[in-house]
Coordinates of C-alpha atoms in Angstrom, one line a residue:
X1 CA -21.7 13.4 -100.0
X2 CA -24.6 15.2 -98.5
X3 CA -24.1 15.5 -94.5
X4 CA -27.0 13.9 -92.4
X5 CA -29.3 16.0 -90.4
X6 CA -31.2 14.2 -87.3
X7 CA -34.4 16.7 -86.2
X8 CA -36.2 15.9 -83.1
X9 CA -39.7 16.3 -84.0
X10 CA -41.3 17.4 -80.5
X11 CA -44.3 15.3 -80.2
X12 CA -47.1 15.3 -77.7
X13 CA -48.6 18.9 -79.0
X14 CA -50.4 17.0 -82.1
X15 CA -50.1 14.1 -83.7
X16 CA -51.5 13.9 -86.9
X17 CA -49.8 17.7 -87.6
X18 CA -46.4 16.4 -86.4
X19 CA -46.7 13.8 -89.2
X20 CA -47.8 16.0 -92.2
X21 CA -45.3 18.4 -91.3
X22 CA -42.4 15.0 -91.1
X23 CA -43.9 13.9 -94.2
X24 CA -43.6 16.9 -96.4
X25 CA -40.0 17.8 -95.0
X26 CA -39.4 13.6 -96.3
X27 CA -40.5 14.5 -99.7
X28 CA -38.4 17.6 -99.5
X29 CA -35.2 16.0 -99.1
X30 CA -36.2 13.2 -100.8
X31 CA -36.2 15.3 -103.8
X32 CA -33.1 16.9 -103.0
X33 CA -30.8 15.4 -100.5
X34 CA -30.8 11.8 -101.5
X35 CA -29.0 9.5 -99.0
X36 CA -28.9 12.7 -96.8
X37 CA -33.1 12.4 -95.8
X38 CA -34.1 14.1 -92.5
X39 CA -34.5 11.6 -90.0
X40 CA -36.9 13.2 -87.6
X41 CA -37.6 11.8 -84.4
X42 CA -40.7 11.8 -82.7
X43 CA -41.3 10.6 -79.1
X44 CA -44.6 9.6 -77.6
X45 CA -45.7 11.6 -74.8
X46 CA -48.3 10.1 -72.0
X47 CA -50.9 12.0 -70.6
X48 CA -50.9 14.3 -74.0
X49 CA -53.6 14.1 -76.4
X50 CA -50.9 11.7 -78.5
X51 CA -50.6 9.7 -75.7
X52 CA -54.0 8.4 -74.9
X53 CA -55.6 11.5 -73.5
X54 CA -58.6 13.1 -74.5
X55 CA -58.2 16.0 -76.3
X56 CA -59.0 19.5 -75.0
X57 CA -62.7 20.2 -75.3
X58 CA -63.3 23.3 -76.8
X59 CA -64.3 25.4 -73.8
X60 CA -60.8 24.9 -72.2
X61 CA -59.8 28.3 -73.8
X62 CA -57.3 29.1 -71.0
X63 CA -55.3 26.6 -70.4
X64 CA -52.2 26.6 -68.2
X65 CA -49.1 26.3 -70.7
X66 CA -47.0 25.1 -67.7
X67 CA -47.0 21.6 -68.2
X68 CA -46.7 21.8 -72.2
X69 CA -43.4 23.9 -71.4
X70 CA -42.2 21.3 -69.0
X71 CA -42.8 19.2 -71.7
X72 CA -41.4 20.3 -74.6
X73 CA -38.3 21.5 -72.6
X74 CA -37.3 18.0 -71.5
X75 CA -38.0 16.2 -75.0
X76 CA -35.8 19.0 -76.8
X77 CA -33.0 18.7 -73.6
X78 CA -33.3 15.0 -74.7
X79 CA -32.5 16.2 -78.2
X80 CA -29.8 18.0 -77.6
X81 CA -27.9 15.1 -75.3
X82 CA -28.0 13.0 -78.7
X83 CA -26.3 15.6 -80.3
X84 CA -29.5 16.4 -82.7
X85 CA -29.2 18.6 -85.6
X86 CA -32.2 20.8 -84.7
X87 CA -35.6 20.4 -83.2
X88 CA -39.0 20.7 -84.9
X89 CA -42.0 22.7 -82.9
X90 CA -45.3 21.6 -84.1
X91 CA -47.7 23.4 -82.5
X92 CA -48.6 27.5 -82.3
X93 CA -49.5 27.3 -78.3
X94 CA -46.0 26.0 -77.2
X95 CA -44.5 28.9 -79.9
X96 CA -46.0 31.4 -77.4
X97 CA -42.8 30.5 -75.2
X98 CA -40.2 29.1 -77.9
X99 CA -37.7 32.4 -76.8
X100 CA -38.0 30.6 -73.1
X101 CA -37.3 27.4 -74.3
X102 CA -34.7 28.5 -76.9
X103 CA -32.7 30.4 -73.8
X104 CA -32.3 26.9 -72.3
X105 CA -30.8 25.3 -74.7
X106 CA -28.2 25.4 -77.5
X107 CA -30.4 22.9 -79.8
X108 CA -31.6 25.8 -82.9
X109 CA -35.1 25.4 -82.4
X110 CA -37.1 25.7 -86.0
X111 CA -39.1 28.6 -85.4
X112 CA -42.4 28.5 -87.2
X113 CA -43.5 32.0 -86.8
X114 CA -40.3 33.0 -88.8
X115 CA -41.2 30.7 -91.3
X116 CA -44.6 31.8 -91.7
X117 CA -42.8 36.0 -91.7
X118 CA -40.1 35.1 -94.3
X119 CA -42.5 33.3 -96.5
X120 CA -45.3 36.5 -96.9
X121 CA -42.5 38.8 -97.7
X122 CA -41.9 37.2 -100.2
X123 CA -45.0 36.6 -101.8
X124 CA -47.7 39.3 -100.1
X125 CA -45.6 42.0 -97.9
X126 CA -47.0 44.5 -95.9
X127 CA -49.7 46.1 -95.5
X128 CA -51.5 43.1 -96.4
X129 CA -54.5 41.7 -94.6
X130 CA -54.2 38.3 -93.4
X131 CA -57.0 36.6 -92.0
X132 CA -55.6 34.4 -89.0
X133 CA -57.3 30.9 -87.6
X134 CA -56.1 30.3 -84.7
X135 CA -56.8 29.2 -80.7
X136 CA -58.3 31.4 -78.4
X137 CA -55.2 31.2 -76.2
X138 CA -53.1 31.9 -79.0
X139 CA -55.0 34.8 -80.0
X140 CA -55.1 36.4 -76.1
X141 CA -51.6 35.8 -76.3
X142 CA -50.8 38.1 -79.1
X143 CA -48.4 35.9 -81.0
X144 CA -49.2 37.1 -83.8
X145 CA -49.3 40.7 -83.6
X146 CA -45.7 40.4 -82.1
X147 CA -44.6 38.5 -85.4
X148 CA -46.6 39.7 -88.3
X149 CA -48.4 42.5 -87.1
X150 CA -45.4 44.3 -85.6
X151 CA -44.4 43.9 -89.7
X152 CA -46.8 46.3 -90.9
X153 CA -49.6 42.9 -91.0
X154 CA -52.8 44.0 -91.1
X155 CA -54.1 40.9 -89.0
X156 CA -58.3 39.8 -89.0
X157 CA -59.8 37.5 -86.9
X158 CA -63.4 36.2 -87.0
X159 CA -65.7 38.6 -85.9
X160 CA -68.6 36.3 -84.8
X161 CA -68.0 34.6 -81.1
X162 CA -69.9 31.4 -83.3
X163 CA -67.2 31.4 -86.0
X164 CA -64.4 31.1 -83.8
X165 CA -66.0 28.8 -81.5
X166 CA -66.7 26.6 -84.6
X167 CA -63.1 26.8 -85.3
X168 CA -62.0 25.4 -81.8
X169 CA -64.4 22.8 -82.2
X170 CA -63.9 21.8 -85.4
X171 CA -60.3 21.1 -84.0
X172 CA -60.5 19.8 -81.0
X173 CA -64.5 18.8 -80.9
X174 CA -65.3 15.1 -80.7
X175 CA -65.4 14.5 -84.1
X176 CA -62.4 17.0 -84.8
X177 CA -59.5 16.9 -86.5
X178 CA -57.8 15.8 -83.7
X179 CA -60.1 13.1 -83.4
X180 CA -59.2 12.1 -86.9
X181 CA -62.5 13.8 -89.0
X182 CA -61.2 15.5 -92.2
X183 CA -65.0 15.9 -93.6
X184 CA -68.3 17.1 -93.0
X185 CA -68.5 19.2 -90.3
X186 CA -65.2 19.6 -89.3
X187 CA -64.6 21.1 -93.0
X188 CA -67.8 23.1 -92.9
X189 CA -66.5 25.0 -89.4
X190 CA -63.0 25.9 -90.7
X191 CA -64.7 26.9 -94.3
X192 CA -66.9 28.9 -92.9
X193 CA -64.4 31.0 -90.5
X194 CA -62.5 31.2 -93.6
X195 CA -65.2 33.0 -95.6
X196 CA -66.2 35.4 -92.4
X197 CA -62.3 36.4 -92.9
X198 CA -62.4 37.4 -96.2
X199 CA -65.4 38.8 -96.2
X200 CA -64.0 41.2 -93.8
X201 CA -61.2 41.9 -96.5
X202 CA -58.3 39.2 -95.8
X203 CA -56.3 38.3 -98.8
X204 CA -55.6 35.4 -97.7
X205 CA -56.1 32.5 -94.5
X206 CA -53.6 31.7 -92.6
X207 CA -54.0 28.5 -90.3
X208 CA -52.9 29.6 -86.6
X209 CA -53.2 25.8 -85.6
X210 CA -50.9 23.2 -87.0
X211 CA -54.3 20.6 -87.6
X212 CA -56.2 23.0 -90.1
X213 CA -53.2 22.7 -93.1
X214 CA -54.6 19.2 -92.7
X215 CA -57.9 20.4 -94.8
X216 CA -55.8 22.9 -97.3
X217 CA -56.7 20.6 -100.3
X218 CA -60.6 20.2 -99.7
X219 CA -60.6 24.1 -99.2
X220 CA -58.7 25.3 -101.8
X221 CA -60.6 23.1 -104.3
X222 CA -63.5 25.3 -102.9
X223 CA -61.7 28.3 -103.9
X224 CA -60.7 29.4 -100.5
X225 CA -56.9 30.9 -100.1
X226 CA -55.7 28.8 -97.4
X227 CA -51.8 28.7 -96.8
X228 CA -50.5 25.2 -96.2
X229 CA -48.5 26.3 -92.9
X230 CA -47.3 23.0 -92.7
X231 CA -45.7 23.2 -96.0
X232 CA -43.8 26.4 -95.4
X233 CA -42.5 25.3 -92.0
X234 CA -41.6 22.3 -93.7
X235 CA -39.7 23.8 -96.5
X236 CA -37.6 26.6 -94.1
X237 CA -36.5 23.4 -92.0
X238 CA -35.4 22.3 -95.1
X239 CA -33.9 25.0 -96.5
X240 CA -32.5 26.4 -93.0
X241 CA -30.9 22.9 -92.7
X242 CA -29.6 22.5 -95.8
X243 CA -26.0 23.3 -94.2
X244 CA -25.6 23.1 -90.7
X245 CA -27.8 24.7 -88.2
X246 CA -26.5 28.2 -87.4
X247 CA -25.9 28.1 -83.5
X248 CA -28.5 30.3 -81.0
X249 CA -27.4 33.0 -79.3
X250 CA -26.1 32.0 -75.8
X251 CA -25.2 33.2 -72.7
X252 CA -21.7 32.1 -70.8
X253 CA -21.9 29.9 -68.4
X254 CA -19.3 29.6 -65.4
X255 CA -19.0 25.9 -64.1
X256 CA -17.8 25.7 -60.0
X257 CA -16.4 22.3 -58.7
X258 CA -17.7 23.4 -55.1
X259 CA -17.7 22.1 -51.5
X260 CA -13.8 22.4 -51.6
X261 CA -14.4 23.3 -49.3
X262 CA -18.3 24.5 -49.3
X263 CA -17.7 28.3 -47.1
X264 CA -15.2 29.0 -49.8
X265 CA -17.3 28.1 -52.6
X266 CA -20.0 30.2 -51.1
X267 CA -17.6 33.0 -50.9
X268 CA -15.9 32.3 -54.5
X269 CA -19.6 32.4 -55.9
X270 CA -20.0 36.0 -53.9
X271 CA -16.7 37.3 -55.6
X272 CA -18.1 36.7 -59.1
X273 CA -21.3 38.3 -58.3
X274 CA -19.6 41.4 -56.8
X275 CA -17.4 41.9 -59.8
X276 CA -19.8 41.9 -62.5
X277 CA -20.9 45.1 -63.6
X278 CA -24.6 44.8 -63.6
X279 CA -28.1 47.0 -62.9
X280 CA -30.2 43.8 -62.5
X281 CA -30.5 40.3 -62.4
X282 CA -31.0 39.7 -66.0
X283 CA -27.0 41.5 -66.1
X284 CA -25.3 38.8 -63.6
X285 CA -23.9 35.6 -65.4
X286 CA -25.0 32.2 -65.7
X287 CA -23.5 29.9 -62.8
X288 CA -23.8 26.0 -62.2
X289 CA -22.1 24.5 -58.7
X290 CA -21.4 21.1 -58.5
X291 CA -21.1 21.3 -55.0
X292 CA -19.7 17.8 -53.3
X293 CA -18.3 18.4 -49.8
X294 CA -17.9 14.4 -50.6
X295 CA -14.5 15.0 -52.6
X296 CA -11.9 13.3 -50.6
X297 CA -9.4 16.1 -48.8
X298 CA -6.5 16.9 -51.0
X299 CA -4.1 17.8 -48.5
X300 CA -4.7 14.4 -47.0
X301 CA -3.9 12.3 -49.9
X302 CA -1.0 14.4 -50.9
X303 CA 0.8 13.9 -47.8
X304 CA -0.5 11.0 -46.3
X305 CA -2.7 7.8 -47.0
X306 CA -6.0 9.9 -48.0
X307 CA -8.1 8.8 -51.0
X308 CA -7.6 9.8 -53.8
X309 CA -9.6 13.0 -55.2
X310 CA -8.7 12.8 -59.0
X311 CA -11.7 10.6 -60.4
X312 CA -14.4 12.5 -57.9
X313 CA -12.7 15.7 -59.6
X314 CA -13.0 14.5 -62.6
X315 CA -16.3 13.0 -62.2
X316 CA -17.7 16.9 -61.2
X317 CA -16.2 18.5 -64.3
X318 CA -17.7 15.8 -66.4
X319 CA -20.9 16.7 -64.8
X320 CA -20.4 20.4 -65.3
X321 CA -19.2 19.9 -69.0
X322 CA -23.0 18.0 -69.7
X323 CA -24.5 20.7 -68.1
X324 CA -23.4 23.4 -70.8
X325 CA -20.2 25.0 -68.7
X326 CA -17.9 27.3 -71.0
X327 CA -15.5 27.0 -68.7
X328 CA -14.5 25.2 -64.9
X329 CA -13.0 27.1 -62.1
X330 CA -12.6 25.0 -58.9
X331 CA -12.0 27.6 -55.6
X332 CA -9.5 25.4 -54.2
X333 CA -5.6 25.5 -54.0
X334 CA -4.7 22.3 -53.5
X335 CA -6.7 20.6 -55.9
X336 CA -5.1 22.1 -58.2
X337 CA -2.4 19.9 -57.8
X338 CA -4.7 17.4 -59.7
X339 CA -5.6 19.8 -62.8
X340 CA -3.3 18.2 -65.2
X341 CA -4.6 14.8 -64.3
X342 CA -7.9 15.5 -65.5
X343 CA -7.6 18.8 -68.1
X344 CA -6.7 16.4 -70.8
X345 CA -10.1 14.2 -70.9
X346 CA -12.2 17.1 -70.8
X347 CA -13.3 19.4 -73.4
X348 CA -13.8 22.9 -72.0
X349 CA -11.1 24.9 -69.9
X350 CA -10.7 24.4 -66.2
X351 CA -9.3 27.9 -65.2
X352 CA -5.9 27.6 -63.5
X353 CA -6.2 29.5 -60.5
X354 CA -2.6 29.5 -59.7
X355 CA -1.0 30.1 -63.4
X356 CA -4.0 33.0 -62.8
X357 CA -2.5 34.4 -59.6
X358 CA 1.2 34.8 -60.5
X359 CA 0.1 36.3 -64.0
X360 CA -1.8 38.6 -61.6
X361 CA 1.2 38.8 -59.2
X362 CA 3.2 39.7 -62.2
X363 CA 1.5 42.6 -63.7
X364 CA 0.2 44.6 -60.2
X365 CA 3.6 43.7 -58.3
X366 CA 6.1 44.3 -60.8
X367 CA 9.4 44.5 -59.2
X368 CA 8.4 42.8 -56.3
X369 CA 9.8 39.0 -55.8
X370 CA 10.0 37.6 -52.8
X371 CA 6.9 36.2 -52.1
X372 CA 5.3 34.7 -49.2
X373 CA 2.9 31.6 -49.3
X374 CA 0.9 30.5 -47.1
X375 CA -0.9 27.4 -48.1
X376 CA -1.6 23.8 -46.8
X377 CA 0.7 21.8 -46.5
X378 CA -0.5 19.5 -49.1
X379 CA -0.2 22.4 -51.6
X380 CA 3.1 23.2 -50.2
X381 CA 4.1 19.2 -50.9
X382 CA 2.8 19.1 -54.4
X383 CA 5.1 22.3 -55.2
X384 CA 2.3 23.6 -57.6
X385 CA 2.9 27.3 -56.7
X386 CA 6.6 26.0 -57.5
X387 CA 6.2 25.1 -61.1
X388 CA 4.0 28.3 -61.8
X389 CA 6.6 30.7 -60.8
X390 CA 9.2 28.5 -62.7
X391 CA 11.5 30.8 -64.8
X392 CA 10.6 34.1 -63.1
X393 CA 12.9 35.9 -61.2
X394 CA 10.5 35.2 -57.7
X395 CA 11.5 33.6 -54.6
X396 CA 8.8 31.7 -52.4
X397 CA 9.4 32.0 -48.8
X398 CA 7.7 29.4 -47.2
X399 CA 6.7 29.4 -43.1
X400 CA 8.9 27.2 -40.8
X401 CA 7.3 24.3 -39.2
X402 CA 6.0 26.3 -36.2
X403 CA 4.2 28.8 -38.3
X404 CA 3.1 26.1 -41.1
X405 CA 1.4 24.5 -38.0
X406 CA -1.0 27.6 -37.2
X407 CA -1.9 27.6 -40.6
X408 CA -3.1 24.8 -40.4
X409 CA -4.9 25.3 -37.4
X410 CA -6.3 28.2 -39.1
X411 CA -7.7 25.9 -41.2
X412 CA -8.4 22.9 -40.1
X413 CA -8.5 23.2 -36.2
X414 CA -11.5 22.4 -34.0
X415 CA -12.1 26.3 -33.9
X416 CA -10.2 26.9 -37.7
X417 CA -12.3 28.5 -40.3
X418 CA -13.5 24.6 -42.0
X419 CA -15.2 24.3 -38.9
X420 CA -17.1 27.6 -39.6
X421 CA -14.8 29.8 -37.2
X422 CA -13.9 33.7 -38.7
X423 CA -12.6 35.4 -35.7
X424 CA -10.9 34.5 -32.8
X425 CA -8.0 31.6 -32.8
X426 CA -7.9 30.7 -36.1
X427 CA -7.5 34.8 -37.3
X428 CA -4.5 35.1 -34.7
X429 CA -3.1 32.3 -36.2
X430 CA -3.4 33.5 -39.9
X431 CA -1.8 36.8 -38.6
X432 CA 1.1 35.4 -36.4
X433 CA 2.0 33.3 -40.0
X434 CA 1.8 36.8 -42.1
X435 CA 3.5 38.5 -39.6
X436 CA 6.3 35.8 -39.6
X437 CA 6.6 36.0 -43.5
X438 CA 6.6 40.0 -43.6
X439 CA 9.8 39.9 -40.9
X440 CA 11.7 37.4 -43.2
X441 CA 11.1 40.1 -46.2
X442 CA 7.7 39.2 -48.3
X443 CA 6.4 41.8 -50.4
X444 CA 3.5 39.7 -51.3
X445 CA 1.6 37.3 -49.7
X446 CA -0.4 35.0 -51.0
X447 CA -3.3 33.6 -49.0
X448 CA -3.3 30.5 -50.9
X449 CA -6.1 28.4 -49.3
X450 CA -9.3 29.8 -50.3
X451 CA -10.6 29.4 -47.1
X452 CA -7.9 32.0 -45.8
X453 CA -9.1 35.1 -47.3
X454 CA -12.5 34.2 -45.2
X455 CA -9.9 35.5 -42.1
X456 CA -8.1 38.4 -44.0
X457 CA -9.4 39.9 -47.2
X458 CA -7.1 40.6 -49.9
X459 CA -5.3 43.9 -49.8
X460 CA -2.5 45.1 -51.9
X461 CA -1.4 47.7 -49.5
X462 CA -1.2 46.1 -46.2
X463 CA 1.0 47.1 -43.5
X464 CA 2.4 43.5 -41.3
X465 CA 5.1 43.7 -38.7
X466 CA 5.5 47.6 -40.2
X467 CA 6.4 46.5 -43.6
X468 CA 4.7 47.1 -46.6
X469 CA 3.3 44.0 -47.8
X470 CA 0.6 43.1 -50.3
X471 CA -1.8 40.2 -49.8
X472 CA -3.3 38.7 -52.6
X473 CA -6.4 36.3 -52.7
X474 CA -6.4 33.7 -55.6
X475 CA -9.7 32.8 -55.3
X476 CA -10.5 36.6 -55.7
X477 CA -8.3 37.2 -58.8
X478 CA -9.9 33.2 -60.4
X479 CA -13.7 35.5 -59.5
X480 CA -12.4 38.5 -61.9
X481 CA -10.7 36.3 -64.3
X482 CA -13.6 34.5 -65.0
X483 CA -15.7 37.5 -65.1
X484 CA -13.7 38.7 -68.0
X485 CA -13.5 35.6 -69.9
X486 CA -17.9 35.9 -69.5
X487 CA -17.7 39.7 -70.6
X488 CA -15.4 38.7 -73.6
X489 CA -17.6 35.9 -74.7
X490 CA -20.3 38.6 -74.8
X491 CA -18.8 40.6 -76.9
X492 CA -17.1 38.4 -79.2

């Protein structure tokens, strides 16, 4: 049984063009793929020339492609919600920015300029001459000399400001092909650019605008050697289809439940950035925050009446999942007390911070097991750091009530760190608890409320109450963990 393949035909940039290029690939699989047709979506798009609008006059030679990038980016993002196949790009303008578009998206765009390459190496290679009709803007643009005559092309245009401005009015002139004229003078414009090209030597015309292919039969019954680009995009859609669409390079993307709470999030966010290698922007990795101070408190629900976080939890990593995330990391202790809740309806990774922080704790402290954790006391009551360490030879020493109580103040005081403090109280209090745990014997303490490394930064050779005691930061060692996970993607 032949698998279906759903294209998104991205309409808008020419309708009669979108249609002979649907209708060929039809016949195509019609031919060959029986039961398994094409379906190829188009959408209309108002306030393009499919839509109602007049069509460019011929003069408008330097248009702005903003809005047409705009534009096709949100009908192919539609595409790729419903889980398309591919998409279809009709039109040589909005193919001077498919490598922008492609970059947003994990939809294979069908690129028509490889089409057009793969086709003439087959049939006229390099050096050849090939005599190019295409739009002014398309020409400034150099698409292509990037694409054919970085291939050895030798590419002619018409050499008569008349010709080529009979071209663009042929096409988009009142009685143009856009406008639905086939005939008469329409015909006569295109013929005669055509002739000006091989008189200057071309061995063939090649249409630069997807409306010209719409004349191929009328001019090659004159004799002229027009390619159908229409047909050949048609038939690589067809033949690049015929399995499954091989997958576009990507980059990795790090998805951040944030605003648990939002100073930490900032400061997880800075942690990634300061541990990837990188010598410019373009070198950093991708990032998306779905920052909702709005989560109900965790430590309040787990050990009192709070809401209930799970479903808001849930609800962010759903969003993050849409949104193209390789994998969730959520800079916040206690919620992860509420992973396992969610992990199992989701479909990409949420990174354990803690599981990530004694695996951490286990291969830089080896040999050193009683460990000190300071936390709140809703992570405390959900035992989380409990089960992680379950079956190693470590010991958690906890803070008695008194100290527990200016870690919390720490946090969540009027002048605690939640309310924006970094100094004063709320670092004495941090430092009375760490001094409390390094007298009852910790080796390692683990700062395990993000917002505490705000107060004391992580340090593996610390020296509290004149012991030797190393403090580690989970939200740093989540920052590199991620990091690697990008870097590995990269070069898998």
């Amino acid at each position: 049984m032949h698998k279906k393949i759903e294209l998104g035909m991205v309409s808008g940039l020419g309708r009669d063009a979108s249609a002979d290029i649907a209708a060929k690939l039809d016949a195509l699989d019609a031919a060959s793929r029986p039961g398994g047709t094409a379906v190829v979506e188009r959408r209309p798009a108002d306030g393009w020339p499919d839509g109602g609008a007049p069509a460019p006059a011929p003069s408008q030679t330097r248009a702005d492609p903003n809005a047409r990038k705009l534009h096709c980016f949100d009908l192919i993002r539609a595409f790729e919600q419903r889980a398309l196949t591919g998409a279809l790009l009709p039109c040589f303008i909005s193919h001077t920015f498919i490598d922008e578009l492609q970059a947003e998206t994990t939809l294979p765009i069908l690129n028509m300029m490889h089409a057009l390459s793969e086709y003439l190496e087959r049939h006229l290679p390099p050096p050849a001459a090939i005599g190019v009709l295409t739009s002014d803007y398309v020409r400034r643009n150099g698409l292509f000399e990037r694409c054919l005559g970085a291939r050895g092309y030798r590419l002619l245009y018409p050499d008569d400001a008349a010709v080529q401005a009979g071209v663009m009015e042929a096409v988009y002139g009142p009685r143009g092909i856009k406008r639905g004229g086939r005939l008469g003078e329409p015909l006569e414009q295109v013929a005669g650019a055509c002739e000006n090209l091989l008189r200057q030597g071309a061995q063939l015309c090649l249409p630069g605008i997807t409306e010209i292919p719409l004349l191929a039969e009328p001019l090659l019954a004159r004799g002229i050697a027009l390619l159908d680009t229409n047909q050949i995009y048609a038939q690589y859609a067809h033949c690049a289809l015929a399995g499954a669409a091989p997958a576009p390079a990507r980059h990795f993307k790090i998805g951040v439940i944030g605003g648990v709470g939002p100073a930490a999030t900032v400061d997880f966010m800075e942690k990634i950035i300061r541990n990837t290698p990188a010598s410019r922007d373009q070198d950093h990795i991708k990032l998306v925050v779905e920052h909702n101070p709005q989560i109900p408190d965790r430590t309040a629900n787990l050990i009192g009446a709070g809401a209930d976080p799970t479903l808001a939890l849930y609800a962010a990593a759903k969003r993050l999942q849409a949104d193209d995330a390789d994998i969730i990391a959520i800079p916040c202790n206690t919620a992860h007390a509420f992973v396992e809740r969610i992990q199992p309806a989701l479909s990409i990774p949420i990174v354990h911070m803690l599981n990530e922080t004694v695996a951490y704790l286990r291969s830089h402290c080896a040999g050193k097991r009683r460990i000190g954790l300071l936390a709140t006391s809703g992570t405390l009551a959900s035992r989380v750091y409990h089960e992680a360490v379950a079956g190693d030879d470590l010991r958690l020493l906890l803070p008695d009530p008194a100290h527990q109580a200016l870690v919390m103040r720490a946090i969540y005081g009027e002048a605690g760190v939640k309310a924006g403090f970094r100094a004063g109280q709320c670092r004495a209090d941090l430092l009375r608890a760490m001094e409390h745990l390094a007298r009852r014997g910790a080796e390692v303490i683990i700062l395990a409320c993000t917002e505490l490394p705000l107060l004391v930064a992580q340090d593996e050779h610390c020296t509290i109450a004149g012991r030797a005691v190393a403090v580690l930061d989970p939200g740093e060692i989540l920052a590199r963990r991620c990091v690697a996970l990008a870097q590995a993607s990269a070069g898998a």
